[in-house]
Coordinates of C-alpha atoms and ligand atoms in Angstrom, one line a residue:
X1 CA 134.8 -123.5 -23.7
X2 CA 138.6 -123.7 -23.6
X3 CA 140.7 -120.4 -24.7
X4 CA 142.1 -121.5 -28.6
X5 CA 145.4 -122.8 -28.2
X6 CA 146.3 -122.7 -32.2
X7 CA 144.8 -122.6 -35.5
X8 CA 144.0 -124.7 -37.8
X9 CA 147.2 -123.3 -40.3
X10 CA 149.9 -123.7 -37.4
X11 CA 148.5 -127.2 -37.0
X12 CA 148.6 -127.8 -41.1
X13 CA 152.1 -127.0 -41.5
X14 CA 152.8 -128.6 -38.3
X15 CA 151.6 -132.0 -39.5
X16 CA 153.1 -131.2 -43.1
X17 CA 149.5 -131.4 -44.0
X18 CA 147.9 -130.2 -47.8
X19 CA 144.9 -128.1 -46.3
X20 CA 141.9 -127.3 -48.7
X21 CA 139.1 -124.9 -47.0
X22 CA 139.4 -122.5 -45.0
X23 CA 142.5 -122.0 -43.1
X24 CA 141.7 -119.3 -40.3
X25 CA 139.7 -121.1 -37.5
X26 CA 140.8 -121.0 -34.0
X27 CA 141.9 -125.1 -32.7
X28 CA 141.5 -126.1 -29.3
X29 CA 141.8 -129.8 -29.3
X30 CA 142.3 -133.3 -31.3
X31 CA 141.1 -136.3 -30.8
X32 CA 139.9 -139.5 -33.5
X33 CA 136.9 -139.9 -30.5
X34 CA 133.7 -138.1 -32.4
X35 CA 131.9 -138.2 -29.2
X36 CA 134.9 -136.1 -27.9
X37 CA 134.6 -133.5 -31.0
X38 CA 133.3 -130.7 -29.8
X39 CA 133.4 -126.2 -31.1
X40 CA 136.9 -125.8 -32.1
X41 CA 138.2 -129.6 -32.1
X42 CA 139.9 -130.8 -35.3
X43 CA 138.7 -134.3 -36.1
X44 CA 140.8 -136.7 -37.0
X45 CA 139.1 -139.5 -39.1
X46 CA 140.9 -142.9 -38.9
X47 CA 140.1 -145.7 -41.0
X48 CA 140.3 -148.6 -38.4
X49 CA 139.6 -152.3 -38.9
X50 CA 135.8 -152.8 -37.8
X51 CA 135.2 -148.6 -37.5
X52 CA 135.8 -145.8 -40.4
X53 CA 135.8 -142.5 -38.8
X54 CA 134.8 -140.8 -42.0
X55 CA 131.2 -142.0 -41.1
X56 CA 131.2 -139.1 -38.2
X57 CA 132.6 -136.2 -40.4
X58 CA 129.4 -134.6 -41.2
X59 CA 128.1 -135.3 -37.4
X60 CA 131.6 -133.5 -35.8
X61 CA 131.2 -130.6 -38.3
X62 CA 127.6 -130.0 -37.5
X63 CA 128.8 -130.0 -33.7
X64 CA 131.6 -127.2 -34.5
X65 CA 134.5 -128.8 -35.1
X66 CA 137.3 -127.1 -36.5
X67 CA 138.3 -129.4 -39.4
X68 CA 138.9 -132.7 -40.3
X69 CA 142.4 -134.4 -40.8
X70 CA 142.3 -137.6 -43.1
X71 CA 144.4 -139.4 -45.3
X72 CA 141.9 -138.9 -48.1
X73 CA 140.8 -136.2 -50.5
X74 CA 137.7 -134.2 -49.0
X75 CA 133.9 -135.4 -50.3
X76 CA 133.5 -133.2 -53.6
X77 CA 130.2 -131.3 -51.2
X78 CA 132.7 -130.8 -48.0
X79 CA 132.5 -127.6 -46.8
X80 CA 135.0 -126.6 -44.1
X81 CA 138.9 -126.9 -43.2
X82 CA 140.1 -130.5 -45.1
X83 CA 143.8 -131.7 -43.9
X84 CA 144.8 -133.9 -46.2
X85 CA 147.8 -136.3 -44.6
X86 CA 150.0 -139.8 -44.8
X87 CA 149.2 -141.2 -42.1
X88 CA 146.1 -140.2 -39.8
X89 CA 147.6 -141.8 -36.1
X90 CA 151.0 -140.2 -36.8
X91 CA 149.0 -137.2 -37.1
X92 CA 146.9 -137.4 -34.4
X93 CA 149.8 -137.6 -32.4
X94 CA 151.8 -134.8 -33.4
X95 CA 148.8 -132.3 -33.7
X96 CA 148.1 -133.5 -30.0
X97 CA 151.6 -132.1 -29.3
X98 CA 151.7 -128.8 -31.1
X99 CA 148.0 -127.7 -29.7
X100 CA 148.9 -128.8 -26.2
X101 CA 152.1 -127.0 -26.1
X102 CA 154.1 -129.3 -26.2
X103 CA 154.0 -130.6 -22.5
X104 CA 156.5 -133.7 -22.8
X105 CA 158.6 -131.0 -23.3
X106 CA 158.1 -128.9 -19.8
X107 CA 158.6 -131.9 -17.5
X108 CA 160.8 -135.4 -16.7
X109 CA 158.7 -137.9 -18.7
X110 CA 159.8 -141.7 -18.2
X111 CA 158.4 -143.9 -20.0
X112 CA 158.4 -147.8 -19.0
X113 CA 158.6 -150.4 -21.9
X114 CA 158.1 -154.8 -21.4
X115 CA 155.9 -157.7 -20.9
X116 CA 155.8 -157.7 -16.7
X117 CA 156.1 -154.7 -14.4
X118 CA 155.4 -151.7 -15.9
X119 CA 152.3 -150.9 -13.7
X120 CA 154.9 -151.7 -10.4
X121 CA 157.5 -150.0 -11.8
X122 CA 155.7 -146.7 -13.1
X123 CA 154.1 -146.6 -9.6
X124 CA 158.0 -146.2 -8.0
X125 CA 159.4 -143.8 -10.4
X126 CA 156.2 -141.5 -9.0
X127 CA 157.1 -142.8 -5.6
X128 CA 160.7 -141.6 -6.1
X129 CA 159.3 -138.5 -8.0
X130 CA 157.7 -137.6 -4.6
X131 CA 159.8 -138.3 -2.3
X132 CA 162.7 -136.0 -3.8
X133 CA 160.2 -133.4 -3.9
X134 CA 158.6 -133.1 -7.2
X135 CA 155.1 -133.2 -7.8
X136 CA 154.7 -136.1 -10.2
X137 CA 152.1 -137.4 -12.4
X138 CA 151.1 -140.9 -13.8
X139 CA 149.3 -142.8 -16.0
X140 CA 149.1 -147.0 -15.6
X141 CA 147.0 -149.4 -15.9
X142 CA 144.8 -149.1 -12.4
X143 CA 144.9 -144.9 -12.4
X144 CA 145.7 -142.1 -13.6
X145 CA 146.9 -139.4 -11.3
X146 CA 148.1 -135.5 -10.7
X147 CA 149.7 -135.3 -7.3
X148 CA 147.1 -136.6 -5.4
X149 CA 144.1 -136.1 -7.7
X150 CA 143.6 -139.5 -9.0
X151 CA 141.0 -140.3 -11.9
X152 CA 140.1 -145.0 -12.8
X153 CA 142.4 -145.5 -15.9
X154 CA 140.7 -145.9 -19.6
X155 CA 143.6 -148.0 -20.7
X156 CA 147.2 -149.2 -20.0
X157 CA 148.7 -146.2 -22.7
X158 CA 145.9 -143.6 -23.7
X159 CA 145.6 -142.2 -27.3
X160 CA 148.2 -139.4 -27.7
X161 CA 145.2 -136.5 -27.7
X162 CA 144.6 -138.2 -23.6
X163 CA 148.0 -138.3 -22.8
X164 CA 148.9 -135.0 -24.1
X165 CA 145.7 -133.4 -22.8
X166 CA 147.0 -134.9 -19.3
X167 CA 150.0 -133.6 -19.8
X168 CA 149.3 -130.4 -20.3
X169 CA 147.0 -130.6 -17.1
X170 CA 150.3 -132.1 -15.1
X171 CA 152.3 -129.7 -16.0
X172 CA 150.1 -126.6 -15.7
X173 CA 149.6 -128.1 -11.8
X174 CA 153.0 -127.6 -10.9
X175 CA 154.4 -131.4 -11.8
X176 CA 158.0 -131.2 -12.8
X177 CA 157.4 -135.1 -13.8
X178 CA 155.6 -137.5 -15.3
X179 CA 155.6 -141.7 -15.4
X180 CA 153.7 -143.7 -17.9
X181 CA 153.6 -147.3 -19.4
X182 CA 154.3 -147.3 -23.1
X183 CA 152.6 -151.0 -23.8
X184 CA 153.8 -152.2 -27.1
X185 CA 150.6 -152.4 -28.9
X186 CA 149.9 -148.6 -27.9
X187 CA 153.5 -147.8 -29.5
X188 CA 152.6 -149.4 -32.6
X189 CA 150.1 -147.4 -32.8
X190 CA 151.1 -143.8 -32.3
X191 CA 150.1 -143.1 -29.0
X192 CA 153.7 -142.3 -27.6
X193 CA 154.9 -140.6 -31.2
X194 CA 156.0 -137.2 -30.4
X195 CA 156.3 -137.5 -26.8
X196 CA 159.6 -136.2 -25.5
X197 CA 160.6 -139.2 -23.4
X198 CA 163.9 -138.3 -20.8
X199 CA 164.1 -141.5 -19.4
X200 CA 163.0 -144.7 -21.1
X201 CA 162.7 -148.0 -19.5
X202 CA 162.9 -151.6 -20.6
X203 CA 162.0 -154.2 -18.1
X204 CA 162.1 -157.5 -20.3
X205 CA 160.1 -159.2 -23.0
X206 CA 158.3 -162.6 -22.8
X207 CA 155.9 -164.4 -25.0
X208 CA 152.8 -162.8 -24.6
X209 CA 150.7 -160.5 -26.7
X210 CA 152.1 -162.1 -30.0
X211 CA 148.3 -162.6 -31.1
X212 CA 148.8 -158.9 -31.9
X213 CA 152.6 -158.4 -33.1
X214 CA 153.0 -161.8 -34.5
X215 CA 156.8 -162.9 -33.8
X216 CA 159.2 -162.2 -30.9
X217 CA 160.8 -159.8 -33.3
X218 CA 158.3 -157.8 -34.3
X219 CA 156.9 -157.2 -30.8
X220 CA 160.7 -156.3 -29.6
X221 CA 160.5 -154.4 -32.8
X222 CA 157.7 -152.0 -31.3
X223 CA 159.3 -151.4 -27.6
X224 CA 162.8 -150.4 -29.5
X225 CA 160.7 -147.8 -30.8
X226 CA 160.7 -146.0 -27.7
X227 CA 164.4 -146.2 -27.6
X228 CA 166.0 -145.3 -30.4
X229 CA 164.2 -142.0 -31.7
X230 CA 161.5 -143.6 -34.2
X231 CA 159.0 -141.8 -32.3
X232 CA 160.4 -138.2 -32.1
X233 CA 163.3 -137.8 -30.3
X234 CA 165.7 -140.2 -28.8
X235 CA 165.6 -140.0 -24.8
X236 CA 168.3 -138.9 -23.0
X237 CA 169.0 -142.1 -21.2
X238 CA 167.6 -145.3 -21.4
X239 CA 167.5 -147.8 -18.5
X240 CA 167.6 -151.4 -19.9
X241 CA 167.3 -154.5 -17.8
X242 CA 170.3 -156.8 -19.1
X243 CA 169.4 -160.1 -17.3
X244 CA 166.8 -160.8 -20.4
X245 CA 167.9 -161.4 -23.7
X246 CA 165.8 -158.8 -25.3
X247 CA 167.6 -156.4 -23.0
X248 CA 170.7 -157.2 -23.8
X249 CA 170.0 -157.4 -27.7
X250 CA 168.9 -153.7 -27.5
X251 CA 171.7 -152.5 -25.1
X252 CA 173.7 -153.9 -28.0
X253 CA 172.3 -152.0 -30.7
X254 CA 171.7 -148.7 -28.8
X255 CA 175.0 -148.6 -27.3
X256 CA 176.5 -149.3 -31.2
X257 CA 174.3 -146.0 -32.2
X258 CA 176.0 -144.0 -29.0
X259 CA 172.8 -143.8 -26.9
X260 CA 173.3 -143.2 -23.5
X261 CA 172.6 -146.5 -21.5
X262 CA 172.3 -147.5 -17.7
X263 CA 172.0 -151.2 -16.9
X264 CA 170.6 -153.2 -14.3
X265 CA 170.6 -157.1 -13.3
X266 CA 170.3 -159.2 -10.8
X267 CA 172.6 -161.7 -11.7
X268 CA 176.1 -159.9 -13.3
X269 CA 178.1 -156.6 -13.0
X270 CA 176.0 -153.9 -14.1
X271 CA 175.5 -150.0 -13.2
X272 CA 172.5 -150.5 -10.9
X273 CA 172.7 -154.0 -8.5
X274 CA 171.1 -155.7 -6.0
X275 CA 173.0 -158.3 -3.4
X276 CA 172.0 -159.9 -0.1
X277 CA 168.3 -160.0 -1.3
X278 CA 166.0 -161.6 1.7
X279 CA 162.4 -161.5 1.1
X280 CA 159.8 -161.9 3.3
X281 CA 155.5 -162.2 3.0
X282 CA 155.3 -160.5 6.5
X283 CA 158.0 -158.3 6.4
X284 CA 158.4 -157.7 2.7
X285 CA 162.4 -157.0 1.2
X286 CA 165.3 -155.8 1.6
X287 CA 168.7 -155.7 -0.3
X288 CA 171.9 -153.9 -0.4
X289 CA 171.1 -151.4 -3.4
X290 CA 174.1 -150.7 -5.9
X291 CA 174.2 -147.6 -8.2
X292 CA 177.0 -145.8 -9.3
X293 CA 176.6 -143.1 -6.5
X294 CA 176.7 -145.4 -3.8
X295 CA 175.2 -148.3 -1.8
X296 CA 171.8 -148.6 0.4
X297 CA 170.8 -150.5 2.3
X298 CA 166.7 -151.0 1.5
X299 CA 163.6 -152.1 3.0
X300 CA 160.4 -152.5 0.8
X301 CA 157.1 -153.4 1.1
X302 CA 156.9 -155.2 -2.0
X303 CA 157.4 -158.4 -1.9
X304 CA 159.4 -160.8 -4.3
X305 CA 162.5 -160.7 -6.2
X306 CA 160.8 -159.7 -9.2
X307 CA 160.3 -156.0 -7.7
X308 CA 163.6 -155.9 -6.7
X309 CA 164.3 -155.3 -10.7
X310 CA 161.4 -153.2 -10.8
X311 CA 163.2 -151.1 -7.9
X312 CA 166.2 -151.1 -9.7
X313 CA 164.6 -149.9 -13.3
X314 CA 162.9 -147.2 -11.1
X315 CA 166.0 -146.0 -8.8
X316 CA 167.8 -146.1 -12.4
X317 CA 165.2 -143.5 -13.6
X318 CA 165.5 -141.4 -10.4
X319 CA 169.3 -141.1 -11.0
X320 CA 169.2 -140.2 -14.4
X321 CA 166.4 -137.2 -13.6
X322 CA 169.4 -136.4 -10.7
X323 CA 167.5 -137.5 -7.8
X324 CA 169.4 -138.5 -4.7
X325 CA 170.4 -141.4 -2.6
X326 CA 168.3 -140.2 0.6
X327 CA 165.4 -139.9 -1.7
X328 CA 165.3 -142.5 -3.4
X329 CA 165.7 -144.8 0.0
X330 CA 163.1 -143.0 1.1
X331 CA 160.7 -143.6 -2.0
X332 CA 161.3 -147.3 -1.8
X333 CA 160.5 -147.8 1.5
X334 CA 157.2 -146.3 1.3
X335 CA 156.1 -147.3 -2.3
X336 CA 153.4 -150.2 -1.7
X337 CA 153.3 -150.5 -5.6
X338 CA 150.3 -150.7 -7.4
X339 CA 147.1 -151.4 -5.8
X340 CA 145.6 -154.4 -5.8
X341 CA 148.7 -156.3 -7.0
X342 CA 149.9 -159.0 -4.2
X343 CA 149.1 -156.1 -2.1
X344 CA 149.3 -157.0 1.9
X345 CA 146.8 -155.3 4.2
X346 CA 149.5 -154.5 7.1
X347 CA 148.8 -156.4 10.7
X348 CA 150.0 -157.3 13.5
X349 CA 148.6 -161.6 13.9
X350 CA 151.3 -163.4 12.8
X351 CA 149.8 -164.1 9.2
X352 CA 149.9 -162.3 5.8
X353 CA 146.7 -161.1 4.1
X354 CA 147.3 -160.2 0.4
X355 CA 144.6 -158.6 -1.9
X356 CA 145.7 -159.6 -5.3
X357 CA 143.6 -159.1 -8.8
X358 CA 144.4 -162.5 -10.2
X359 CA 140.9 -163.5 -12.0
X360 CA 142.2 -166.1 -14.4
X361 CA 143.6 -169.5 -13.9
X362 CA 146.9 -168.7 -15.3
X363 CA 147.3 -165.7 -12.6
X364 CA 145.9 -167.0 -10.1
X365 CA 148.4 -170.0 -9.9
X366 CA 150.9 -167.7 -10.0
X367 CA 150.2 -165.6 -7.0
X368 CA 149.4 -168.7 -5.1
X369 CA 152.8 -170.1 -6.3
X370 CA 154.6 -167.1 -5.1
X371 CA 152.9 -167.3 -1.9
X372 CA 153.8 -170.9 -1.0
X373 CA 157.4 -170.0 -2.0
X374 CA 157.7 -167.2 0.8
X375 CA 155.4 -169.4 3.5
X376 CA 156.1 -172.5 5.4
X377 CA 152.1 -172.4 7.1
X378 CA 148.8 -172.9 4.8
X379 CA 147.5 -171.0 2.3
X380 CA 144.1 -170.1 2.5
X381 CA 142.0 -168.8 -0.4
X382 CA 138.9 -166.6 -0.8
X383 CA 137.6 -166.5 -4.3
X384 CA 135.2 -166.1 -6.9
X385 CA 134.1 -165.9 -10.6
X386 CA 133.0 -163.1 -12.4
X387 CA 128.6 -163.2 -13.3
X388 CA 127.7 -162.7 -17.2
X389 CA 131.4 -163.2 -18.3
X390 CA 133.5 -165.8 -19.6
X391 CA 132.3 -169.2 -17.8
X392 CA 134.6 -171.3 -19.2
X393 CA 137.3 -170.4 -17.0
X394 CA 134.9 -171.1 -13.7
X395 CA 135.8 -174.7 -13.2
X396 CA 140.0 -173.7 -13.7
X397 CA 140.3 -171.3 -11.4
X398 CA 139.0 -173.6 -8.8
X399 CA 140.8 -176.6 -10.1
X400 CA 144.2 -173.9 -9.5
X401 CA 142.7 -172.5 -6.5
X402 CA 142.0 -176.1 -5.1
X403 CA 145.7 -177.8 -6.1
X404 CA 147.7 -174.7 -4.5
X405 CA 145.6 -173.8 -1.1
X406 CA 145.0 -175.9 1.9
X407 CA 142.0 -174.5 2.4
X408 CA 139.7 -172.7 -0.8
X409 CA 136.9 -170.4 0.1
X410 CA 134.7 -169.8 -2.6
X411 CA 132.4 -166.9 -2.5
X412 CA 131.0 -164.5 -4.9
X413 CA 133.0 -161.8 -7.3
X414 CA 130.5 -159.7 -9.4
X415 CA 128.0 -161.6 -9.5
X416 CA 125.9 -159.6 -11.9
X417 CA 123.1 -161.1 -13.3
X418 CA 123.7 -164.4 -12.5
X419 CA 122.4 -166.6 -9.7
X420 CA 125.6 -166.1 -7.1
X421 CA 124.9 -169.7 -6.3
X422 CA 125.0 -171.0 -9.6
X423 CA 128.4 -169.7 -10.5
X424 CA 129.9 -171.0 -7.2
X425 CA 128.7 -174.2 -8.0
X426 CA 130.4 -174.1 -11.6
X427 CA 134.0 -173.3 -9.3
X428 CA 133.6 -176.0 -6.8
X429 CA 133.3 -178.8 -9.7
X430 CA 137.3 -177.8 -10.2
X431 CA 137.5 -177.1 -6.4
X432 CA 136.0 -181.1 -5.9
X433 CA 138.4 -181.8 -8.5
X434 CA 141.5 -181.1 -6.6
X435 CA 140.6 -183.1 -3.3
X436 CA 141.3 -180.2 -0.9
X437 CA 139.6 -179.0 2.1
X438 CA 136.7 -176.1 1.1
X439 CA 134.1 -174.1 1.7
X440 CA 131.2 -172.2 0.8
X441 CA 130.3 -168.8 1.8
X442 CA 128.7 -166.6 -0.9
X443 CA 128.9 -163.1 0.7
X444 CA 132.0 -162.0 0.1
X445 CA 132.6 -160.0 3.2
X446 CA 131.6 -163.2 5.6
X447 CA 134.1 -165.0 3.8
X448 CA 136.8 -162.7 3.9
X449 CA 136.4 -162.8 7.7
X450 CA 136.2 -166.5 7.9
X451 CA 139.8 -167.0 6.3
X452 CA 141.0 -164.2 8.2
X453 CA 139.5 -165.6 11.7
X454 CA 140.6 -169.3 10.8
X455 CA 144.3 -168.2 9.8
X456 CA 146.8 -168.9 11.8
X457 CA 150.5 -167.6 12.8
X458 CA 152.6 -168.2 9.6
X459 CA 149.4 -168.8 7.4
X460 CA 148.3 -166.5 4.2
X461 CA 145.2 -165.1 3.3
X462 CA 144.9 -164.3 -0.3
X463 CA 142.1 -162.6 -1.6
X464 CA 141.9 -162.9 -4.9
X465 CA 139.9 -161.0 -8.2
X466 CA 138.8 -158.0 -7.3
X467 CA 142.2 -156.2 -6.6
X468 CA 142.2 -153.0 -6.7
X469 CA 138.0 -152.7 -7.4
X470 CA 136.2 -150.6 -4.5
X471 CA 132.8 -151.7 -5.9
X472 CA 130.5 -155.2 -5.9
X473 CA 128.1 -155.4 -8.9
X474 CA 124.5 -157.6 -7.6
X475 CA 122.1 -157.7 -10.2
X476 CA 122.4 -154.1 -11.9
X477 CA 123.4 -152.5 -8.4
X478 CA 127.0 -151.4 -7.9
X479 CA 127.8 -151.8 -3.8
X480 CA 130.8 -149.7 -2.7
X481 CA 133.3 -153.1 -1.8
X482 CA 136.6 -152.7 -1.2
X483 CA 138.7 -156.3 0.1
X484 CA 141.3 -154.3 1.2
X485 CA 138.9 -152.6 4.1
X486 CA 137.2 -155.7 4.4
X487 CA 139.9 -157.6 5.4
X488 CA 141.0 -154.5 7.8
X489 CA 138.1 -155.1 9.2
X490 CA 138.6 -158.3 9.6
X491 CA 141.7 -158.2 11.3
X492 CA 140.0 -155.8 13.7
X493 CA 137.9 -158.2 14.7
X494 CA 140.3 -161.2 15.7
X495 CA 142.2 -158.0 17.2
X496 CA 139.6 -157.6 19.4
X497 CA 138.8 -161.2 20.3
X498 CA 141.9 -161.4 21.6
Ligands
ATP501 N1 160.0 -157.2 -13.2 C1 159.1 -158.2 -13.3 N2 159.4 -159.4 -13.9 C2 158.6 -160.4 -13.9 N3 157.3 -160.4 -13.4 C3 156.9 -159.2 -12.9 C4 157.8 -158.1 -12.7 N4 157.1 -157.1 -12.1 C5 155.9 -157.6 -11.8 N5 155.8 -158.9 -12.3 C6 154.6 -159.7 -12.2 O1 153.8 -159.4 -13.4 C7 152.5 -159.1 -13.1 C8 152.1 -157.7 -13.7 O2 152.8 -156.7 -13.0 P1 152.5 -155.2 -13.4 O3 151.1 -154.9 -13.3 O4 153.5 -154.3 -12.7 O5 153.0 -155.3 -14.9 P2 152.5 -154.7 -16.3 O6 153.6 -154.8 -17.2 O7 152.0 -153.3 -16.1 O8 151.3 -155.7 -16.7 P3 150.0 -155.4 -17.5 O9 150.4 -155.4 -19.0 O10 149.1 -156.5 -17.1 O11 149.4 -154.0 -17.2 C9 152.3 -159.2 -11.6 O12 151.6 -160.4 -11.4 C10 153.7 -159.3 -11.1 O13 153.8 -160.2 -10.0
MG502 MG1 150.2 -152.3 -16.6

């Protein structure tokens, strides 16, 4: 069992709580996840829309737990430590804070707000992080990392018990920083409150996610948050993209409060710039970087001018946390982004091969659309639909897949339970759909070689819907399968043909 961090009064008056029971029991941890209560852990009970947490009370108790924080009055036969609060996620939050020890606190946290690039750009900072010689930390979308302990993320923006457990871990590991994506739904609710925030990043708001937040407003509403000191503490600096409109509505009003504010565009004068931008699918981009401590000339292997703002959100970052030039050249010139994400497997033929996750219609024709922009040669595509999901999106993908290649492979995702054979057959109805030349190959690893042997100088490979996945599920077996060595081995083979 952990050593007690706190008890349960510190964590009462901490959370401006009214305690009933008793008050003298030792706390080691939070969390609203009964199956993570264990000896010592206060519960917190949160009434959420399909789940009441109250129904676990009596189970967490019987396991040890410390106490139970609610926004309602104890059961009349309750017997233990009852902290009675306003607001159970607020709560949650801050208790996660003050029985941690505060770890925002001890290191360079950055947080990165917006609709597109918070994965690429939380993958940099660390990048940048490293490369000026702090031990960083992370947590995205794809992983969650110490160094270079790395752990398959949960979700995008864990609770604020995770993220402060993690923390806690980081900084007891020796990191003197930490990146993480602050989605807006996890904002909203309480999972960044109470997180000391140095840097925070805004990298631009489109429509998407308004199922959950409604309007435009509201959802800029809940990224603002991270900005302007709703959740704690203002940060020190905030890095705000001002080629969006959003960005430049909240530069506005956080500028009008005196918050500190660096800017970055594309298009106009702003602190941190990019000019002669050249990108490239085998070579990947460079740019003459602009900051206010000088120029650089950079090299990335990201490709596409939408990570040149995620490169300038990042180097933004660096300079705020007092990072230097040669480091942050460095950093960018390494970073490879976030796995799985238009990712190019490095080689020598002629031809791009990019591993990319899209496995939806709507992504998948955007990769191949970014690919046709950067390629004068053909586009050929290995693909696949997921087994014992969502079929309806089967016969789109390959109608996308079929419009936008030259040449459509369809083979097998995760399968699952379903006949391989049947779900291909779904894909190539939108495949036959679009006219275009295509085949067949339902082992995935045959047809990743088969577009990488047919490709030719100036072509692209993309492999798409697995991403960053190192696994194939068959039935109820889960095969160690990784596209990215696949298609290594791949281009090992025409190597040696040759
Ligand atoms: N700065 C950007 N502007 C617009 N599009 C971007 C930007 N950065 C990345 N993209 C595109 O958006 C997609 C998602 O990128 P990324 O995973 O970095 O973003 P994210 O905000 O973390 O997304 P998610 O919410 O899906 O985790 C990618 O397909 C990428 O090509
Ligand atoms: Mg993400």
């Amino acid at each position: 069992m952990q050593e007690p961090k706190t008890n349960i009064l510190t964590v009462s008056k901490a959370i401006g709580a009214e305690l009933s029971g008793s008050g003298k029991g030792d706390v080691t941890d939070v969390t609203h996840d009964s199956r993570q209560a264990r000896e010592g852990t206060l519960f917190v009970a949160v009434k959420g829309l399909t789940m009441d947490g109250h129904r676990f009370v009596d189970d967490v108790m019987r396991r040890g737990a410390a106490g139970i924080i609610s926004e309602y009055d104890p059961p009349p036969d309750f017997e233990g430590a009852w902290l009675k609060i306003k607001d159970a996620r607020v709560s949650l939050a801050k208790a996660a804070a003050v029985i941690n020890g505060d770890p925002s606190q001890q290191l360079d946290l950055v947080g990165i707000t917006g609709t597109n690039g918070k994965t690429t750009t939380t993958y940099l900072c660390y990048a940048l992080a490293e490369a000026a010689g702090v031990k960083p930390a992370m947590l995205t979308t794809v992983e969650y990392r110490i160094g270079e302990r790395s752990e398959p993320a949960v979700r995008t923006t864990p609770e604020a018990s995770d993220t402060n457990r993690f923390l806690r871990r980081a900084v007891d590991e020796g990191c003197g920083f930490a990146a993480m994506e602050a989605s807006s739904q996890a904002i909203d609710l309480h999972r960044c409150d109470w997180l000391r925030f140095k840097v925070s990043v805004f990298t631009n708001l489109t429509q998407d996610h308004l199922d959950y937040h409604g309007t435009m407003e509201n959802y800029f509403d809940a990224k603002k948050k991270l900005f302007d000191g709703r959740l704690g503490e203002a940060p020190s600096s905030c890095v705000i993209n001002i080629d969006d409109e959003w960005g430049r509505k909240l530069l506005n009003e956080l500028t009008s409060k005196g918050q500190r504010v660096v800017t970055y565009s594309q298009d106009q004068t702003a602190d941190f710039g990019a000019e002669n931008i050249d990108v490239s699918l085998l070579r990947g981009t460079t740019f003459l970087l602009k900051t206010p401590i000088g120029d650089r000339q950079i090299s990335s292997p990201l490709v596409g001018r939408p990570h040149v703002y995620n490169m300038l959100a990042a180097t933004a970052a660096a300079i705020e946390l007092g990072y230097d030039l040669d480091s942050i050249e460095k950093g960018l010139s390494v970073c490879v982004g976030a796995p799985g994400r238009f990712e190019r497997v490095p080689n020598d033929c002629g031809f791009a091969v990019v591993v990319d996750y899209a496995h939806t219609d709507d992504a998948l024709l955007n990769t191949l659309k970014t690919a046709r922009d950067l390629t004068e040669g053909r586009i050929i595509t290995v693909f696949g639909c997921g087994g014992d999901r969502d079929k309806t999106k089967r016969v789109p993908m390959g109608r996308v897949a079929g419009e936008n290649s030259d040449l459509a492979i369809i083979t097998s995702d995760n399968p699952r339970t379903e006949d391989p054979m049947e779900i291909i057959r779904e894909i190539e109805n939108g495949v036959k759909d679009a006219g275009v030349q295509y085949e067949i190959l339902s082992d995935r690893r045959e047809a990743i070689f088969r577009a990488i042997a047919l490709a030719k100088r100036g072509d692209v490979v993309i492999i798409a819907g697995k991403g960053h996945e190192t696994y194939q599920i068959v039935g109820n077996d889960k095969f160690h399968f990784d596209d990215r060595e696949v298609a290594q081995e791949g281009l090992n083979r025409v190597a040696e043909s040759v």
